[in-house]
XYZ file of C-alpha atoms in Angstrom:
403
model
C 41.223 3.525 -43.749
C 43.908 3.610 -41.056
C 42.126 6.526 -39.394
C 38.940 4.450 -39.128
C 40.921 1.559 -37.665
C 42.534 3.875 -35.138
C 39.113 5.173 -33.987
C 37.879 1.601 -33.655
C 40.873 0.638 -31.496
C 40.337 3.683 -29.285
C 36.704 2.652 -28.802
C 37.726 -0.890 -27.899
C 40.218 0.392 -25.344
C 37.590 2.757 -23.914
C 35.014 -0.038 -23.496
C 37.590 -2.356 -21.910
C 38.507 0.418 -19.468
C 34.845 0.948 -18.592
C 34.418 -2.784 -17.945
C 37.489 -2.838 -15.716
C 36.196 0.113 -13.710
C 32.662 -1.261 -13.484
C 31.931 -3.058 -10.244
C 28.623 -4.891 -9.822
C 27.496 -7.172 -7.078
C 24.186 -8.995 -6.890
C 24.572 -9.789 -3.191
C 22.751 -6.661 -1.984
C 18.974 -6.711 -2.211
C 17.580 -3.159 -2.033
C 14.128 -2.559 -0.603
C 13.588 1.115 -1.450
C 13.823 2.656 -4.913
C 12.836 5.942 -6.461
C 9.288 5.337 -7.682
C 9.310 4.611 -11.408
C 8.021 7.366 -13.709
C 5.315 5.079 -15.118
C 3.751 4.996 -11.642
C 4.569 8.566 -10.657
C 3.153 10.269 -13.762
C -0.525 9.826 -12.811
C -0.137 11.704 -9.511
C 3.372 12.655 -8.466
C 2.283 14.268 -5.198
C 0.960 10.922 -3.947
C 4.562 9.799 -3.302
C 5.938 12.986 -1.743
C 5.834 13.739 2.015
C 3.824 16.732 3.166
C 5.194 17.163 6.707
C 8.127 14.875 7.484
C 11.098 13.279 5.765
C 11.964 9.744 6.861
C 15.173 8.377 5.357
C 17.462 10.079 2.840
C 15.373 10.373 -0.344
C 13.446 13.516 0.696
C 15.917 14.772 3.276
C 16.657 18.505 3.259
C 13.465 19.713 1.558
C 12.536 23.154 2.854
C 8.850 22.335 3.420
C 9.836 19.495 5.767
C 12.317 21.376 7.950
C 9.834 22.245 10.717
C 9.421 18.622 11.727
C 13.191 18.253 12.259
C 12.757 20.151 15.542
C 10.192 17.606 16.692
C 12.624 14.780 15.903
C 15.091 16.403 18.318
C 12.325 16.983 20.856
C 11.343 13.305 20.763
C 14.975 12.211 21.183
C 15.372 14.486 24.223
C 12.044 13.214 25.571
C 13.276 9.630 25.231
C 16.603 10.273 26.911
C 15.050 12.170 29.836
C 17.650 13.329 32.362
C 20.357 11.326 30.626
C 22.161 13.049 27.775
C 24.061 9.925 26.674
C 23.094 8.541 23.295
C 26.074 6.187 23.048
C 24.148 2.919 23.107
C 21.762 4.138 20.400
C 24.541 5.440 18.151
C 26.620 2.276 18.596
C 23.639 0.071 17.721
C 23.049 1.956 14.474
C 26.740 2.037 13.546
C 26.733 -1.760 13.656
C 23.878 -1.755 11.110
C 25.149 1.068 8.901
C 26.352 -1.011 5.940
C 23.198 -3.110 5.713
C 21.147 0.093 6.057
C 22.968 1.631 3.076
C 22.256 -1.482 1.017
C 18.583 -1.003 1.884
C 18.430 1.784 -0.747
C 18.804 1.130 -4.467
C 20.672 4.380 -5.074
C 23.889 5.495 -3.443
C 23.317 7.731 -0.424
C 25.527 10.831 -0.418
C 25.917 11.110 3.355
C 29.043 10.351 5.358
C 28.913 7.816 8.191
C 28.086 10.329 10.934
C 25.370 12.077 8.922
C 23.804 8.766 7.926
C 23.785 7.391 11.479
C 22.366 10.642 12.866
C 19.562 10.607 10.303
C 18.634 6.993 11.115
C 18.699 7.724 14.856
C 16.421 10.774 14.667
C 14.024 9.227 12.161
C 13.789 5.910 13.993
C 13.184 7.566 17.365
C 10.528 9.828 15.805
C 8.595 6.819 14.462
C 8.688 5.062 17.830
C 7.888 8.077 20.008
C 5.149 9.364 17.690
C 3.342 6.010 17.727
C 3.844 5.669 21.495
C 2.394 9.138 22.054
C -0.524 8.298 19.744
C -1.343 5.385 22.038
C -1.172 7.594 25.121
C -3.373 10.276 23.557
C -5.872 7.663 22.391
C -5.939 6.155 25.872
C -6.543 9.541 27.500
C -3.192 9.496 29.314
C -1.950 12.548 27.405
C -4.130 15.540 26.541
C -4.330 16.826 22.993
C -4.744 20.481 23.979
C -1.427 22.289 23.690
C 0.372 19.224 22.345
C 2.873 20.368 19.649
C 1.784 17.574 17.290
C -1.424 16.021 18.586
C -3.034 19.391 19.139
C -3.898 19.311 15.422
C -5.786 16.351 13.950
C -4.743 17.494 10.479
C -1.041 17.291 11.355
C -1.496 13.825 12.868
C -3.391 12.659 9.780
C -0.665 13.934 7.446
C 2.097 12.369 9.536
C 0.358 8.986 9.383
C 0.117 9.446 5.618
C 3.802 10.378 5.295
C 4.890 7.301 7.258
C 3.200 5.160 4.594
C 5.111 6.569 1.612
C 7.319 4.119 -0.256
C 10.222 6.559 -0.624
C 9.905 7.661 3.020
C 11.220 4.562 4.777
C 14.166 3.397 6.871
C 15.081 -0.249 7.580
C 12.858 -2.042 10.065
C 16.044 -3.472 11.620
C 16.949 0.079 12.711
C 13.504 0.734 14.193
C 13.451 -2.621 15.998
C 16.944 -2.092 17.437
C 16.045 1.373 18.746
C 12.754 0.097 20.137
C 14.467 -2.696 22.069
C 16.896 -0.198 23.594
C 14.163 2.298 24.493
C 11.524 -0.179 25.645
C 11.413 -0.838 29.385
C 8.645 -3.441 29.042
C 10.260 -6.493 27.439
C 6.848 -8.041 26.755
C 5.914 -5.368 24.225
C 6.923 -5.427 20.572
C 7.084 -2.624 18.047
C 4.176 -4.282 16.184
C 1.965 -3.401 19.145
C 2.265 0.277 18.160
C 1.260 0.165 14.494
C -2.506 -0.135 14.892
C -3.103 3.553 13.942
C -1.586 2.668 10.550
C -3.481 -0.586 10.032
C -6.878 0.242 11.499
C -6.736 -3.016 13.458
C -6.643 -3.439 17.211
C -3.320 -4.344 18.766
C -4.261 -7.999 19.228
C -5.052 -8.476 15.545
C -1.461 -8.112 14.301
C -0.331 -11.594 13.177
C 2.808 -12.924 14.838
C 4.452 -13.775 11.510
C 3.893 -10.330 9.970
C 7.444 -9.404 9.044
C 8.828 -6.843 6.611
C 11.926 -4.809 5.882
C 10.282 -1.426 6.558
C 7.167 0.117 8.090
C 5.137 0.273 4.860
C 5.926 -3.376 4.189
C 4.870 -4.317 7.724
C 1.510 -2.574 7.343
C 1.070 -4.222 3.933
C 1.751 -7.623 5.491
C -0.799 -7.021 8.251
C -3.495 -5.636 5.935
C -3.150 -8.535 3.475
C -2.520 -11.343 5.967
C -6.009 -12.822 6.280
C -6.628 -12.611 2.520
C -3.283 -14.315 1.868
C -4.372 -17.129 4.188
C -7.610 -17.520 2.235
C -5.799 -17.659 -1.104
C -2.893 -19.850 0.010
C -4.682 -23.093 -0.966
C -5.864 -21.917 -4.383
C -4.204 -22.625 -7.696
C -2.357 -19.901 -9.595
C -4.720 -18.040 -11.901
C -3.766 -15.953 -14.879
C -5.162 -12.458 -15.211
C -8.207 -11.908 -17.407
C -10.829 -9.187 -17.610
C -14.470 -8.621 -16.759
C -17.101 -6.108 -17.789
C -18.027 -2.978 -15.857
C -20.475 -2.927 -12.959
C -23.214 -1.554 -15.219
C -22.690 -4.319 -17.778
C -22.606 -7.015 -15.104
C -25.931 -5.857 -13.692
C -27.416 -5.918 -17.175
C -26.171 -9.507 -17.482
C -28.198 -10.442 -14.414
C -25.452 -10.240 -11.810
C -26.359 -8.755 -8.429
C -23.671 -6.679 -6.687
C -23.842 -6.555 -2.898
C -21.748 -5.235 -0.046
C -20.101 -8.140 1.728
C -21.372 -8.151 5.305
C -19.066 -8.121 8.282
C -19.457 -11.292 10.358
C -19.148 -10.956 14.126
C -16.106 -12.823 15.433
C -14.621 -13.394 11.977
C -12.012 -11.442 10.072
C -13.760 -10.313 6.913
C -10.798 -9.168 4.857
C -11.265 -5.964 2.872
C -9.742 -7.797 -0.104
C -12.059 -10.805 0.012
C -14.296 -10.475 -3.080
C -16.422 -13.527 -3.899
C -18.986 -14.579 -6.522
C -21.762 -17.011 -5.670
C -25.184 -17.719 -7.194
C -25.216 -14.751 -9.567
C -24.151 -12.418 -6.743
C -20.854 -10.542 -6.531
C -19.983 -9.778 -2.897
C -17.519 -6.915 -2.342
C -16.447 -5.483 1.052
C -17.165 -1.772 1.435
C -14.387 0.641 0.472
C -14.333 4.062 2.121
C -12.584 6.629 -0.102
C -11.046 9.646 1.635
C -8.457 12.279 0.776
C -5.656 9.891 1.791
C -6.961 6.841 -0.106
C -5.160 7.508 -3.378
C -1.790 8.111 -1.744
C -2.125 5.002 0.450
C -3.021 2.722 -2.456
C -0.401 4.186 -4.801
C 2.392 3.581 -2.310
C 1.167 0.044 -1.646
C 1.223 -0.549 -5.415
C 4.743 0.913 -5.601
C 5.834 -1.438 -2.811
C 4.411 -4.431 -4.680
C 5.921 -3.215 -7.964
C 9.427 -3.865 -6.620
C 8.662 -7.207 -4.947
C 9.980 -10.403 -6.601
C 7.726 -11.537 -9.437
C 6.866 -14.791 -7.648
C 5.172 -12.999 -4.719
C 1.404 -12.327 -5.117
C 0.469 -8.666 -5.507
C -2.788 -8.529 -3.550
C -3.334 -4.754 -3.500
C -2.495 -4.371 -7.194
C -4.914 -7.186 -8.039
C -7.613 -5.531 -5.940
C -7.176 -2.201 -7.726
C -7.222 -3.943 -11.103
C -10.544 -5.549 -10.109
C -12.057 -2.189 -9.142
C -10.667 -0.608 -12.306
C -12.443 -3.256 -14.410
C -15.712 -2.653 -12.575
C -15.516 1.125 -12.855
C -15.178 2.326 -16.457
C -17.240 5.499 -15.950
C -18.847 7.619 -13.256
C -22.049 5.675 -13.921
C -20.324 2.544 -12.625
C -19.182 4.489 -9.558
C -22.824 5.373 -8.951
C -23.863 1.721 -9.277
C -21.257 0.616 -6.720
C -22.195 3.443 -4.372
C -25.880 2.528 -4.492
C -24.953 -1.098 -3.807
C -23.068 -0.005 -0.673
C -19.709 -1.144 -2.043
C -18.238 2.369 -2.324
C -18.637 5.194 0.158
C -16.836 8.472 -0.271
C -15.850 11.657 1.498
C -14.657 13.181 -1.766
C -17.950 14.340 -3.196
C -19.684 13.062 -6.317
C -19.354 9.823 -8.267
C -17.180 11.512 -10.895
C -14.483 12.191 -8.266
C -14.556 8.567 -7.140
C -14.220 7.347 -10.714
C -11.237 9.657 -11.315
C -9.426 8.261 -8.256
C -10.008 4.618 -9.217
C -9.077 5.354 -12.826
C -5.730 6.850 -11.770
C -5.056 3.989 -9.370
C -5.749 1.312 -11.958
C -4.061 2.944 -14.942
C -0.582 1.518 -14.359
C -1.328 -1.611 -12.361
C 0.825 -4.265 -13.992
C -0.069 -7.824 -14.947
C 1.609 -10.472 -12.833
C 2.097 -14.204 -13.177
C -0.378 -14.873 -10.384
C -3.775 -13.153 -10.146
C -5.669 -13.311 -6.862
C -9.143 -13.012 -8.416
C -8.706 -15.301 -11.410
C -11.290 -17.749 -10.095
C -13.825 -14.967 -9.499
C -13.235 -13.555 -12.989
C -13.649 -16.989 -14.540
C -16.949 -17.602 -12.739
C -18.289 -14.188 -13.740
C -17.307 -14.668 -17.382
C -18.839 -18.164 -17.416
C -22.076 -16.677 -16.137
C -22.065 -13.863 -18.706
C -21.209 -16.319 -21.472
C -24.163 -18.615 -20.746
C -26.783 -18.371 -23.498
C -29.631 -18.449 -20.941
C -28.097 -15.592 -18.982
C -27.524 -13.624 -22.172
C -31.159 -14.214 -23.143
C -32.352 -13.183 -19.673
C -30.278 -9.990 -19.849
C -31.538 -9.117 -23.336
C -35.152 -9.651 -22.326
C -34.659 -7.613 -19.172
C -33.563 -4.648 -21.307
C -36.406 -5.014 -23.817
C -39.061 -3.218 -21.772
C -41.077 -3.926 -18.611
C -44.029 -5.729 -20.266
C -41.977 -7.977 -22.521
C -39.519 -8.569 -19.703
C -42.330 -9.714 -17.375
C -43.830 -12.080 -19.957
C -40.410 -13.455 -20.825
C -39.483 -14.036 -17.194
C -42.687 -16.040 -16.648
C -41.965 -18.059 -19.788
C -38.399 -18.756 -18.656
C -39.622 -19.939 -15.268
C -42.118 -22.285 -16.948
C -39.362 -23.664 -19.155
């Protein structure tokens, strides 16, 4: 009995010692985490960089080493004849502690290594986007350019800059940009249009974020957030697939772009038995882009709307088979560079598999209207008669109109 008591006392002492050694502070608010396994399992490669490491989480991988030379090249290009980097290093040293708190896990780099990494990565982001603007404007030729001589490399670099685990603090990028920018009227936001698809003038002034992915997310969702800001909070429900909705008498149409108005890619509406959905172009980069946007939203506070996750949940409800993908393609809602409808369905299925339910659902009103329509006895009767054969359907439709 005494032996058992002795073991118990040892355990108590051990736990007390652990508690004394444990130090926890809730003051730091990380922005970047390792992507959770529940998200990563459907397509792990969607979160891993192909060409460049930004930040510490993928630093040192052998397949990314080649781009380290271009980071040095861009730094030398920025400095020009001057070899002094003092002002840049000093600016980052002043932000080092807050930059470490930016990451959820402890970063195993000493002060000099950490500052050097932030300097090279931040300068690469700025100089790459500046050079993109010059190439696009015809001021720099693509032929012979170490990076822009290959459209594939440029495409993959743009993809890698949008990875959730491949980020550094926006405060670092902004500080370096202010030091390197000779035109005080320009802002870093003026450079991000290759990542948003919007022209430079379309970036909202209040689009702020803690890193580049968050900034692009803010810009891409801004107009939709403005539309939804006056609506009540809806809870998440469900709707039937595109095939079932058509059988219930609902027409699915591509939402037209209106000249002079910002038709948000997220703005799905339902009016007079018609579901209007903006066209979605699916390419090789689509899955990675959406998955990293979902990962970003996954770690946001629960009170903040998750617009991209809600959008993918909507598409996932509509597309329960390749037949639904075909329906949406024929309606002009989905266009694809991937190949057949089965490939499109597989992408949407993976994207929607681990989209989590949130307190607020952006399309709750649309779902409610659709379900009200499908639940109407007249609409159910119309749908049943429509599927009963062309002759009976014609006679029934005339009878319904007379009634």
